């Protein structure tokens, strides 16, 4: 399969929980090595306090020694080891494993979803990515990983690196300074939608007890055409309809024979941790398990105080770690992913996307008979979460510091006809694959193109406040920031934010934190502190939208960047890319970004 890019000019060791997976995602076996010559991501210090006990089913808040769920992971982290993984990205011309319909895909280590990378909090990861695609560059972004002082490992083509050329490889090396459930994916145009995705599990403490860790539960939209062809249509006619929603890579085909339900085994009386991850290109959905509640213990990579929810909305890129109490009668139960909002969060041909949770002793491979009570599904973040490690944004600095980032949609006449461009602050991002922003920094060159959408933040320890006004009401956007957790201070369902009228609607005292937040049809106010040098993308996580330009990059503490990371590590990948690019089979036609 050949990826064609679209639109022009755009935006274990110790104390591991037992992992049991239904229809399991392949787990890579790490190869421990010494962390030779790596720049430390953060000084490792021992936190105060006495050892809290052994991590286990009755003591999940504890980790090891005196680290626990209340330890500030932005201040201190445990000493870890180094774990090495190899990821091989290849073309597969005919893959029918998702729902029985064959299509060309791009896979990591021959599987969809790709492997689950596992490590402990504080470990170093060395991830060797080998591009064996025929006609495409690639690159891997490690979604949600803070990459403190390691922005050159973030994997954003045209921002932190050049793409990895066909036949080439590169290693990403960084430390797992935050813990929980996340994922990785290609950031090269719309390529990720062709199957280049996997999960990252960083084992650490938790805010509530459970018996069994079920591992990652990846839910995604699925299309029977390639992402590049779909993007060509999306740029002129709006988003395509997903043919299916699949659970850990499988589902029945709603319009024919083939495929199968994903099934998860439970034992009555046990409590299970499930790591729900939305890796869709376009679709957001609300998940529920008939007859059961979810006890939420993490939003994205942020541990939260336990809170019970009957359903949870996940926008593209979002994750929830939940505990399921298998306390119901022995039977089989539907796990539903319900689309709502009148199509504003995507559409699918499957009227009832679902998997099956089977109690031990229930009829084997039988479908549940109870669809459950219809839920209320909309395109808005679930609320009420309180992070365990508290953060307070200074309200008294808001009026002087906040800046607006209006989001709008326009149409541009090109050689391919009239296409859609998404604008942030009046500009659609368009990155240079062969000259990422980090190369400008290495050259002490500040003359980057206007279309790079660079926002400079030169001062350390400054709270920045961002008001995002959605000028296209009715079209929500999952907004993702690299390298940080966002403090979600507040949202408005309509209109634009007024700094005087609406300030009392904001929560500055330990608000929800996450790395993807849903921008509704009105406005959203976000905050983060400048303390992580690098070029960090903030973008809509809908694949079609970021390809069409909906992105900015925050250039944070640029003067510190050369001192905390090795910028010469960018050069070998860029040199290989520049040799390949003049003979590439397909030109760059979109923003160059995917996710």
Coordinates of C-alpha atoms in Angstrom, one line a residue:
X1 CA 0.0 0.0 0.0
X2 CA 1.2 3.5 -0.8
X3 CA 0.3 6.4 1.5
X4 CA -0.7 9.5 -0.3
X5 CA -0.7 12.7 1.7
X6 CA -3.5 15.1 1.3
X7 CA -4.3 18.8 1.8
X8 CA -2.0 21.7 1.0
X9 CA -0.8 24.4 3.4
X10 CA -2.0 23.2 6.9
X11 CA -2.3 22.6 11.2
X12 CA 9.0 -5.2 35.6
X13 CA 10.0 -6.1 37.2
X14 CA 9.3 -5.2 40.8
X15 CA 5.6 -4.9 41.8
X16 CA 4.1 -5.2 38.4
X17 CA 0.4 -5.9 38.5
X18 CA -0.6 -9.2 37.0
X19 CA -1.6 -8.6 33.4
X20 CA -4.3 -10.8 31.8
X21 CA -5.7 -10.0 28.4
X22 CA -8.6 -11.2 26.5
X23 CA -7.8 -11.6 22.7
X24 CA -4.4 -10.3 23.9
X25 CA -2.4 -7.6 22.3
X26 CA 1.2 -8.9 21.9
X27 CA 3.5 -7.9 24.7
X28 CA 7.0 -7.1 23.8
X29 CA 9.7 -8.7 25.9
X30 CA 12.1 -6.0 26.9
X31 CA 15.9 -6.5 26.7
X32 CA 17.5 -4.8 29.7
X33 CA 20.7 -2.8 28.9
X34 CA 22.7 -0.1 30.5
X35 CA 21.6 3.5 29.8
X36 CA 24.8 4.5 28.0
X37 CA 25.3 8.2 27.6
X38 CA 21.7 9.3 28.0
X39 CA 20.9 12.7 29.3
X40 CA 19.0 12.4 32.6
X41 CA 15.4 13.4 32.2
X42 CA 15.1 14.3 35.9
X43 CA 17.2 14.1 38.9
X44 CA 16.3 11.0 40.9
X45 CA 15.8 11.7 44.6
X46 CA 14.4 9.7 47.4
X47 CA 11.1 11.1 48.7
X48 CA 10.6 11.6 52.4
X49 CA 8.5 9.2 54.5
X50 CA 8.8 5.6 55.6
X51 CA 8.3 2.7 53.2
X52 CA 4.6 2.1 52.7
X53 CA 4.6 -1.6 52.2
X54 CA 4.4 -4.1 49.3
X55 CA 2.5 -3.2 46.2
X56 CA -0.3 -5.7 45.6
X57 CA -4.0 -6.3 45.3
X58 CA -4.7 -5.0 48.8
X59 CA -2.2 -2.1 48.7
X60 CA -2.2 -0.5 45.2
X61 CA -1.6 3.0 46.5
X62 CA 1.9 1.9 47.5
X63 CA 4.6 1.3 44.9
X64 CA 8.0 0.4 46.3
X65 CA 10.1 1.7 49.1
X66 CA 8.5 5.1 49.9
X67 CA 7.0 5.9 46.6
X68 CA 3.2 5.9 46.4
X69 CA 0.3 7.4 44.5
X70 CA 0.7 10.7 46.4
X71 CA 4.3 11.1 45.3
X72 CA 4.6 14.2 43.0
X73 CA 5.8 12.5 39.8
X74 CA 6.9 15.9 38.5
X75 CA 9.3 16.2 41.4
X76 CA 10.7 12.8 42.2
X77 CA 10.7 9.4 40.5
X78 CA 12.1 5.9 41.4
X79 CA 15.4 4.6 40.0
X80 CA 14.6 2.3 37.1
X81 CA 16.4 0.1 34.6
X82 CA 16.6 0.4 30.8
X83 CA 14.3 -1.6 28.6
X84 CA 14.8 -2.0 24.8
X85 CA 12.2 -2.8 22.2
X86 CA 12.3 -3.2 18.5
X87 CA 9.4 -2.0 16.3
X88 CA 9.2 -3.1 12.6
X89 CA 6.8 -1.1 10.5
X90 CA 5.7 -2.9 7.3
X91 CA 3.2 -2.9 4.5
X92 CA 0.6 -5.7 4.5
X93 CA -1.3 -5.8 1.2
X94 CA -4.3 -7.7 2.4
X95 CA -5.4 -7.7 6.1
X96 CA -8.8 -9.0 7.1
X97 CA -8.2 -9.5 10.8
X98 CA -10.3 -6.6 12.1
X99 CA -13.8 -7.5 10.8
X100 CA -13.3 -9.9 7.9
X101 CA -13.0 -7.3 5.1
X102 CA -9.6 -7.4 3.5
X103 CA -7.7 -4.1 3.0
X104 CA -4.1 -2.9 2.7
X105 CA -2.6 -1.7 6.0
X106 CA 0.6 -0.7 7.7
X107 CA 1.4 -2.7 10.8
X108 CA 3.9 -2.7 13.7
X109 CA 5.5 -6.2 14.2
X110 CA 2.8 -7.6 12.0
X111 CA -0.1 -7.0 14.3
X112 CA -3.1 -4.7 14.8
X113 CA -3.1 -3.1 17.3
X114 CA 0.6 -3.1 17.6
X115 CA 2.4 -4.4 20.7
X116 CA 1.9 -3.2 24.2
X117 CA 5.1 -1.8 25.5
X118 CA 5.4 -2.3 29.3
X119 CA 7.8 -0.8 31.8
X120 CA 7.9 0.4 35.4
X121 CA 7.7 4.0 36.6
X122 CA 11.2 5.5 36.4
X123 CA 12.5 3.1 33.7
X124 CA 14.4 4.2 30.6
X125 CA 12.9 3.1 27.3
X126 CA 15.0 2.6 24.2
X127 CA 12.6 2.1 21.3
X128 CA 14.3 1.1 18.0
X129 CA 11.9 1.9 15.1
X130 CA 12.7 0.2 11.8
X131 CA 10.9 1.7 8.7
X132 CA 10.4 -1.2 6.3
X133 CA 7.6 0.5 4.3
X134 CA 8.0 0.6 0.6
X135 CA 7.2 4.2 -0.3
X136 CA 6.7 6.2 3.0
X137 CA 8.5 7.9 5.7
X138 CA 7.3 7.4 9.2
X139 CA 8.0 8.4 12.8
X140 CA 6.5 7.4 16.2
X141 CA 5.0 9.8 18.8
X142 CA 4.8 8.5 22.4
X143 CA 1.5 10.1 23.3
X144 CA 1.2 11.6 26.8
X145 CA 4.8 10.9 27.8
X146 CA 6.2 14.1 29.3
X147 CA 9.6 13.8 27.6
X148 CA 11.1 16.1 30.3
X149 CA 14.3 17.5 28.8
X150 CA 14.0 15.0 25.9
X151 CA 11.8 16.9 23.4
X152 CA 14.0 15.5 20.6
X153 CA 12.5 12.0 21.4
X154 CA 8.8 13.2 21.0
X155 CA 8.4 11.9 17.4
X156 CA 6.7 14.8 15.8
X157 CA 7.7 15.0 12.1
X158 CA 8.7 18.5 11.0
X159 CA 8.8 19.7 14.6
X160 CA 11.2 17.6 16.6
X161 CA 12.6 15.4 13.8
X162 CA 12.6 14.5 10.1
X163 CA 10.7 11.5 9.1
X164 CA 12.4 8.1 9.2
X165 CA 13.1 7.3 5.5
X166 CA 12.2 3.9 4.0
X167 CA 14.9 1.4 4.8
X168 CA 16.2 3.5 7.8
X169 CA 15.9 3.2 11.5
X170 CA 16.2 5.4 14.6
X171 CA 16.1 4.9 18.3
X172 CA 14.0 6.9 20.7
X173 CA 15.4 7.0 24.3
X174 CA 13.5 8.6 27.2
X175 CA 12.5 8.1 30.7
X176 CA 9.1 7.1 32.0
X177 CA 8.6 10.0 34.4
X178 CA 4.8 9.7 34.5
X179 CA 2.9 6.4 34.8
X180 CA -0.3 4.8 33.7
X181 CA -1.9 4.0 30.4
X182 CA -1.1 5.5 27.0
X183 CA -0.3 4.7 23.4
X184 CA 2.0 5.4 20.5
X185 CA 1.3 6.1 16.8
X186 CA 2.7 7.5 13.6
X187 CA 2.8 11.2 13.3
X188 CA 3.4 11.2 9.6
X189 CA 0.4 12.7 7.7
X190 CA -2.7 10.4 7.8
X191 CA -0.5 7.3 8.1
X192 CA -1.6 6.3 11.6
X193 CA -5.1 5.6 10.3
X194 CA -3.6 2.7 8.3
X195 CA -2.7 0.8 11.5
X196 CA 0.5 2.2 13.0
X197 CA -0.6 2.2 16.6
X198 CA 0.2 0.4 19.9
X199 CA -0.1 0.9 23.6
X200 CA 2.3 2.0 26.4
X201 CA 1.7 0.7 29.9
X202 CA 3.9 2.3 32.6
X203 CA 3.3 0.3 35.8
X204 CA 3.1 2.3 39.0
X205 CA 0.8 2.9 42.0
X206 CA -3.0 3.4 41.8
X207 CA -5.6 5.2 43.9
X208 CA -7.8 2.1 44.5
X209 CA -7.3 -1.7 44.9
X210 CA -7.9 -4.3 42.3
X211 CA -7.1 -8.0 41.8
X212 CA -6.3 -8.4 38.1
X213 CA -4.9 -6.0 35.4
X214 CA -6.7 -6.7 32.1
X215 CA -4.2 -4.6 30.2
X216 CA -4.9 -2.1 27.4
X217 CA -8.3 -2.0 25.8
X218 CA -7.9 -0.2 22.5
X219 CA -11.2 1.0 20.9
X220 CA -11.0 2.6 17.5
X221 CA -12.9 3.4 14.3
X222 CA -12.1 1.2 11.4
X223 CA -12.3 1.9 7.7
X224 CA -12.3 -0.4 4.7
X225 CA -10.3 2.1 2.6
X226 CA -6.9 3.5 3.3
X227 CA -6.5 6.7 5.3
X228 CA -4.9 8.6 2.5
X229 CA -7.9 8.0 0.2
X230 CA -10.3 9.0 2.9
X231 CA -8.3 12.2 3.6
X232 CA -8.6 13.2 0.0
X233 CA -12.4 13.0 0.3
X234 CA -12.4 14.6 3.7
X235 CA -10.6 17.7 2.5
X236 CA -13.4 18.5 0.0
X237 CA -16.5 16.8 1.3
X238 CA -16.3 16.4 5.1
X239 CA -15.4 13.4 7.3
X240 CA -16.1 9.9 6.0
X241 CA -18.3 7.4 7.8
X242 CA -16.4 4.7 9.7
X243 CA -17.2 1.2 8.5
X244 CA -16.9 -0.2 12.0
X245 CA -15.7 0.2 15.6
X246 CA -13.3 -2.5 16.7
X247 CA -12.2 -3.5 20.3
X248 CA -8.6 -4.6 20.7
X249 CA -8.5 -5.1 16.9
X250 CA -11.7 -7.1 16.3
X251 CA -15.5 -6.9 15.9
X252 CA -18.2 -8.5 13.7
X253 CA -18.8 -7.0 10.3
X254 CA -22.2 -5.1 10.6
X255 CA -22.9 -5.4 6.9
X256 CA -21.9 -8.9 6.2
X257 CA -20.3 -12.1 7.4
X258 CA -16.9 -12.2 9.0
X259 CA -15.2 -10.8 12.0
X260 CA -15.9 -11.7 15.6
X261 CA -16.8 -10.1 18.9
X262 CA -13.9 -9.3 21.2
X263 CA -14.4 -11.2 24.5
X264 CA -13.1 -10.5 27.9
X265 CA -13.1 -13.2 30.6
X266 CA -14.1 -12.3 34.2
X267 CA -14.4 -14.3 37.4
X268 CA -17.2 -13.3 39.8
X269 CA -15.9 -11.8 43.0
X270 CA -12.8 -10.3 41.4
X271 CA -12.0 -6.6 40.7
X272 CA -10.4 -5.8 37.4
X273 CA -8.4 -2.9 36.1
X274 CA -9.2 -2.0 32.5
X275 CA -7.1 0.6 30.5
X276 CA -9.5 2.0 28.0
X277 CA -7.8 3.9 25.1
X278 CA -9.5 5.7 22.1
X279 CA -7.1 5.4 19.2
X280 CA -9.6 6.5 16.6
X281 CA -9.0 8.7 13.6
X282 CA -12.3 10.6 13.9
X283 CA -14.8 9.0 16.3
X284 CA -15.5 9.8 19.9
X285 CA -17.8 7.5 21.9
X286 CA -19.3 6.8 25.3
X287 CA -18.5 3.5 26.9
X288 CA -20.6 1.5 29.3
X289 CA -20.8 -2.1 30.6
X290 CA -24.3 -3.3 31.1
X291 CA -25.1 -3.9 34.8
X292 CA -21.7 -2.6 36.0
X293 CA -20.2 0.7 37.0
X294 CA -16.7 2.0 36.4
X295 CA -14.5 3.2 39.3
X296 CA -12.2 5.7 37.5
X297 CA -8.6 5.9 38.9
X298 CA -6.9 7.8 36.1
X299 CA -7.7 10.3 33.4
X300 CA -5.1 10.0 30.6
X301 CA -1.8 9.7 32.6
X302 CA -3.1 11.5 35.7
X303 CA -4.0 9.4 38.8
X304 CA -7.3 10.6 40.3
X305 CA -9.2 9.9 43.5
X306 CA -11.6 7.0 42.9
X307 CA -14.9 8.1 41.5
X308 CA -17.8 5.9 40.3
X309 CA -19.3 6.5 36.8
X310 CA -21.9 4.5 34.9
X311 CA -20.5 5.7 31.6
X312 CA -17.5 7.6 30.2
X313 CA -17.0 9.7 27.1
X314 CA -13.7 9.3 25.3
X315 CA -12.6 11.7 22.6
X316 CA -9.8 10.7 20.2
X317 CA -6.6 10.1 22.1
X318 CA -8.2 10.0 25.6
X319 CA -7.7 7.2 28.1
X320 CA -9.4 6.1 31.3
X321 CA -8.1 3.6 33.8
X322 CA -11.1 2.0 35.5
X323 CA -11.9 -0.8 38.0
X324 CA -14.7 -3.1 37.2
X325 CA -16.2 -5.1 40.1
X326 CA -17.4 -8.4 38.8
X327 CA -20.2 -8.6 41.4
X328 CA -23.1 -9.3 39.1
X329 CA -24.9 -12.7 38.4
X330 CA -22.9 -15.1 36.3
X331 CA -23.8 -14.2 32.7
X332 CA -22.4 -12.5 29.6
X333 CA -22.6 -8.7 29.3
X334 CA -22.4 -6.1 26.5
X335 CA -19.6 -3.6 26.7
X336 CA -21.0 -0.8 24.5
X337 CA -19.3 2.1 22.6
X338 CA -22.2 4.5 21.9
X339 CA -21.9 7.4 19.4
X340 CA -24.0 10.4 20.1
X341 CA -24.2 14.1 19.4
X342 CA -26.0 13.8 16.1
X343 CA -22.8 12.8 14.3
X344 CA -20.7 15.6 15.7
X345 CA -18.2 13.1 17.1
X346 CA -18.1 10.9 14.1
X347 CA -20.4 8.3 12.5
X348 CA -20.2 4.5 11.8
X349 CA -22.1 1.9 9.8
X350 CA -22.2 -0.3 12.9
X351 CA -25.4 0.6 14.8
X352 CA -24.4 -1.2 18.0
X353 CA -20.6 -1.2 18.4
X354 CA -19.9 -3.6 21.3
X355 CA -17.7 -6.3 22.8
X356 CA -18.6 -9.0 25.3
X357 CA -17.5 -9.5 28.9
X358 CA -18.0 -13.1 29.9
X359 CA -18.2 -14.3 33.5
X360 CA -16.6 -17.7 34.2
X361 CA -19.4 -20.3 34.2
X362 CA -21.6 -18.4 31.7
X363 CA -22.5 -20.0 28.4
X364 CA -19.3 -20.1 26.4
X365 CA -19.2 -17.8 23.3
X366 CA -22.9 -17.0 23.7
X367 CA -24.0 -13.4 23.1
X368 CA -25.7 -11.4 25.9
X369 CA -29.4 -11.0 25.7
X370 CA -29.7 -7.7 27.6
X371 CA -28.8 -4.6 25.6
X372 CA -29.1 -2.5 28.8
X373 CA -30.7 0.8 29.4
X374 CA -30.0 3.3 26.6
X375 CA -27.4 5.8 27.8
X376 CA -27.0 9.5 27.1
X377 CA -24.1 9.9 24.7
X378 CA -22.7 13.3 23.7
X379 CA -19.5 14.9 22.6
X380 CA -18.3 16.3 25.9
X381 CA -15.8 15.4 28.5
X382 CA -16.9 13.4 31.6
X383 CA -16.4 15.5 34.7
X384 CA -15.9 15.4 38.4
X385 CA -12.3 14.1 38.6
X386 CA -9.9 15.2 41.3
X387 CA -6.2 14.5 40.6
X388 CA -4.4 12.8 43.5
X389 CA -1.3 15.1 43.2
X390 CA -2.8 18.5 43.4
X391 CA -2.1 21.5 41.2
X392 CA -3.3 25.1 41.6
X393 CA -3.2 27.6 38.8
X394 CA -2.8 31.2 40.1
X395 CA -6.1 33.0 39.5
X396 CA -4.5 36.4 40.1
X397 CA -2.3 36.0 37.1
X398 CA -5.0 35.0 34.7
X399 CA -6.2 38.4 33.5
X400 CA -2.7 39.5 32.6
X401 CA -1.5 36.2 31.1
X402 CA -4.4 34.7 29.1
X403 CA -4.2 34.6 25.3
X404 CA -6.9 33.7 22.8
X405 CA -6.5 31.0 20.1
X406 CA -9.6 31.2 17.8
X407 CA -10.3 28.0 15.8
X408 CA -12.0 28.4 12.5
X409 CA -12.6 26.7 9.2
X410 CA -12.0 28.1 5.7
X411 CA -12.0 26.9 2.1
X412 CA -9.1 27.4 -0.2
X413 CA -8.9 27.0 -4.0
X414 CA -6.1 24.6 -5.0
X415 CA -5.2 22.5 -8.1
X416 CA -7.4 19.8 -6.6
X417 CA -10.4 22.0 -6.3
X418 CA -11.7 23.8 -3.2
X419 CA -10.4 22.2 0.0
X420 CA -11.0 22.7 3.7
X421 CA -8.3 24.3 5.9
X422 CA -8.6 24.5 9.7
X423 CA -7.1 27.6 11.2
X424 CA -5.7 28.4 14.6
X425 CA -5.3 32.1 15.2
X426 CA -5.9 32.7 11.5
X427 CA -3.2 30.2 10.2
X428 CA -3.2 26.6 9.1
X429 CA 0.0 24.8 10.1
X430 CA 2.4 23.5 7.4
X431 CA 5.6 21.9 8.7
X432 CA 8.8 21.3 6.8
X433 CA 9.6 17.6 6.9
X434 CA 13.2 18.2 6.0
X435 CA 13.8 21.0 8.5
X436 CA 12.2 20.6 11.9
X437 CA 12.0 23.4 14.3
X438 CA 14.7 21.8 16.5
X439 CA 17.1 22.2 13.6
X440 CA 16.4 25.9 13.6
X441 CA 17.2 25.9 17.3
X442 CA 20.5 24.0 16.7
X443 CA 21.4 26.6 14.0
X444 CA 20.4 29.5 16.2
X445 CA 18.0 30.5 13.5
X446 CA 14.7 32.2 14.5
X447 CA 13.5 32.8 10.9
X448 CA 11.1 29.9 10.7
X449 CA 8.2 30.1 8.3
X450 CA 4.9 31.8 9.4
X451 CA 3.1 28.6 8.5
X452 CA 5.0 26.8 11.3
X453 CA 2.5 28.4 13.7
X454 CA 5.2 28.9 16.4
X455 CA 4.3 30.5 19.7
X456 CA 7.4 31.4 21.7
X457 CA 7.4 31.0 25.5
X458 CA 10.9 32.1 26.5
X459 CA 10.5 32.4 30.4
X460 CA 10.7 29.6 32.9
X461 CA 8.1 28.9 35.6
X462 CA 5.4 31.1 34.0
X463 CA 1.8 30.0 34.1
X464 CA 0.3 30.3 30.6
X465 CA -3.5 30.4 30.1
X466 CA -5.0 29.7 26.7
X467 CA -8.6 30.5 25.7
X468 CA -9.6 28.5 22.7
X469 CA -12.8 29.8 21.1
X470 CA -14.5 27.5 18.7
X471 CA -15.8 29.7 15.9
X472 CA -17.4 26.7 14.2
X473 CA -20.0 25.9 16.8
X474 CA -21.3 22.3 16.8
X475 CA -18.0 20.8 15.8
X476 CA -16.1 19.6 18.9
X477 CA -12.4 19.0 18.8
X478 CA -10.2 16.8 21.1
X479 CA -7.2 19.1 21.8
X480 CA -3.9 17.4 22.6
X481 CA -0.8 19.0 24.0
X482 CA 2.5 17.2 23.8
X483 CA 5.0 17.3 26.7
X484 CA 2.5 18.4 29.4
X485 CA -0.7 17.8 31.3
X486 CA -3.3 20.4 30.6
X487 CA -5.2 22.0 33.5
X488 CA -8.8 22.2 32.2
X489 CA -10.0 25.3 33.9
X490 CA -13.5 25.4 32.3
X491 CA -15.6 25.1 29.1
X492 CA -18.6 26.9 27.6
X493 CA -21.0 25.1 25.3
X494 CA -21.7 28.2 23.1
X495 CA -20.5 31.7 22.4
X496 CA -17.0 33.0 23.1
X497 CA -15.1 33.5 26.4
X498 CA -15.4 36.8 28.1
X499 CA -12.6 37.3 30.6
X500 CA -14.7 39.5 32.9
X501 CA -18.0 37.8 32.6
X502 CA -16.9 34.2 32.6
X503 CA -13.9 34.1 35.0
X504 CA -16.1 32.8 37.9
X505 CA -16.9 29.8 35.8
X506 CA -13.3 28.7 35.9
X507 CA -11.8 26.3 38.5
X508 CA -8.2 27.1 39.4
X509 CA -8.0 24.8 42.4
X510 CA -6.9 21.3 41.4
X511 CA -9.0 21.1 38.2
X512 CA -9.1 18.1 35.9
X513 CA -5.7 17.4 34.3
X514 CA -5.1 15.4 31.2
X515 CA -3.3 15.6 27.8
X516 CA -6.4 15.6 25.6
X517 CA -9.4 17.8 26.4
X518 CA -12.6 18.3 24.4
X519 CA -13.2 21.7 23.0
X520 CA -17.0 22.0 22.8
X521 CA -19.0 24.2 20.4
X522 CA -18.2 27.3 22.5
X523 CA -14.9 27.8 24.4
X524 CA -12.3 26.1 26.6
X525 CA -9.7 27.5 28.9
X526 CA -6.5 25.6 29.5
X527 CA -3.4 26.3 31.6
X528 CA 0.1 24.9 32.0
X529 CA 3.4 26.0 33.4
X530 CA 6.6 26.6 31.4
X531 CA 9.2 24.1 32.7
X532 CA 9.9 21.7 29.9
X533 CA 12.2 23.0 27.1
X534 CA 11.2 22.0 23.6
X535 CA 8.9 22.5 20.6
X536 CA 5.6 21.1 21.6
X537 CA 2.6 20.6 19.4
X538 CA -0.9 21.4 20.5
X539 CA -3.4 20.1 17.9
X540 CA -6.8 18.6 17.3
X541 CA -6.5 14.9 17.5
X542 CA -9.0 14.2 14.7
X543 CA -6.8 13.0 11.9
X544 CA -8.6 14.9 9.1
X545 CA -8.4 18.2 11.1
X546 CA -4.7 18.1 12.0
X547 CA -4.0 17.2 8.4
X548 CA -6.0 20.2 7.4
X549 CA -4.0 22.5 9.6
X550 CA -5.5 22.6 13.1
X551 CA -2.3 22.9 15.2
X552 CA 0.2 25.2 16.8
X553 CA 3.6 24.6 18.3
X554 CA 4.7 26.1 21.6
X555 CA 8.4 26.8 21.5
X556 CA 9.1 26.6 25.2
X557 CA 12.3 27.9 26.8
X558 CA 14.2 27.9 23.5
X559 CA 17.5 29.1 25.1
X560 CA 17.6 26.1 27.3
X561 CA 16.9 23.5 24.6
X562 CA 20.6 23.0 23.5
X563 CA 21.7 22.5 27.1
X564 CA 19.3 19.7 28.1
X565 CA 19.2 17.5 25.0
X566 CA 21.5 16.4 22.2
X567 CA 20.3 18.3 19.1
X568 CA 22.9 16.5 16.9
X569 CA 20.7 13.4 17.3
X570 CA 18.3 15.0 14.8
X571 CA 20.9 15.0 12.0
X572 CA 21.3 11.3 11.0
X573 CA 17.6 10.9 10.5
X574 CA 17.4 14.2 8.6
X575 CA 20.3 13.3 6.4
X576 CA 18.8 10.0 5.4
X577 CA 15.4 11.7 4.8
X578 CA 17.0 14.4 2.5
X579 CA 18.7 11.7 0.4
X580 CA 15.3 9.9 0.0
X581 CA 12.9 12.8 -0.4
X582 CA 13.9 13.9 -4.0
X583 CA 13.0 10.4 -5.3
X584 CA 9.9 9.9 -3.1
X585 CA 6.9 8.3 -4.9
X586 CA 4.4 10.8 -3.5
X587 CA 4.6 14.5 -2.7
X588 CA 3.6 16.1 0.5
X589 CA 0.1 17.5 0.1
X590 CA -1.2 18.1 3.6
X591 CA 0.1 19.8 6.8
X592 CA 2.6 16.9 7.2
X593 CA 1.2 16.1 10.6
X594 CA -0.9 13.2 11.8
X595 CA -2.1 13.3 15.4

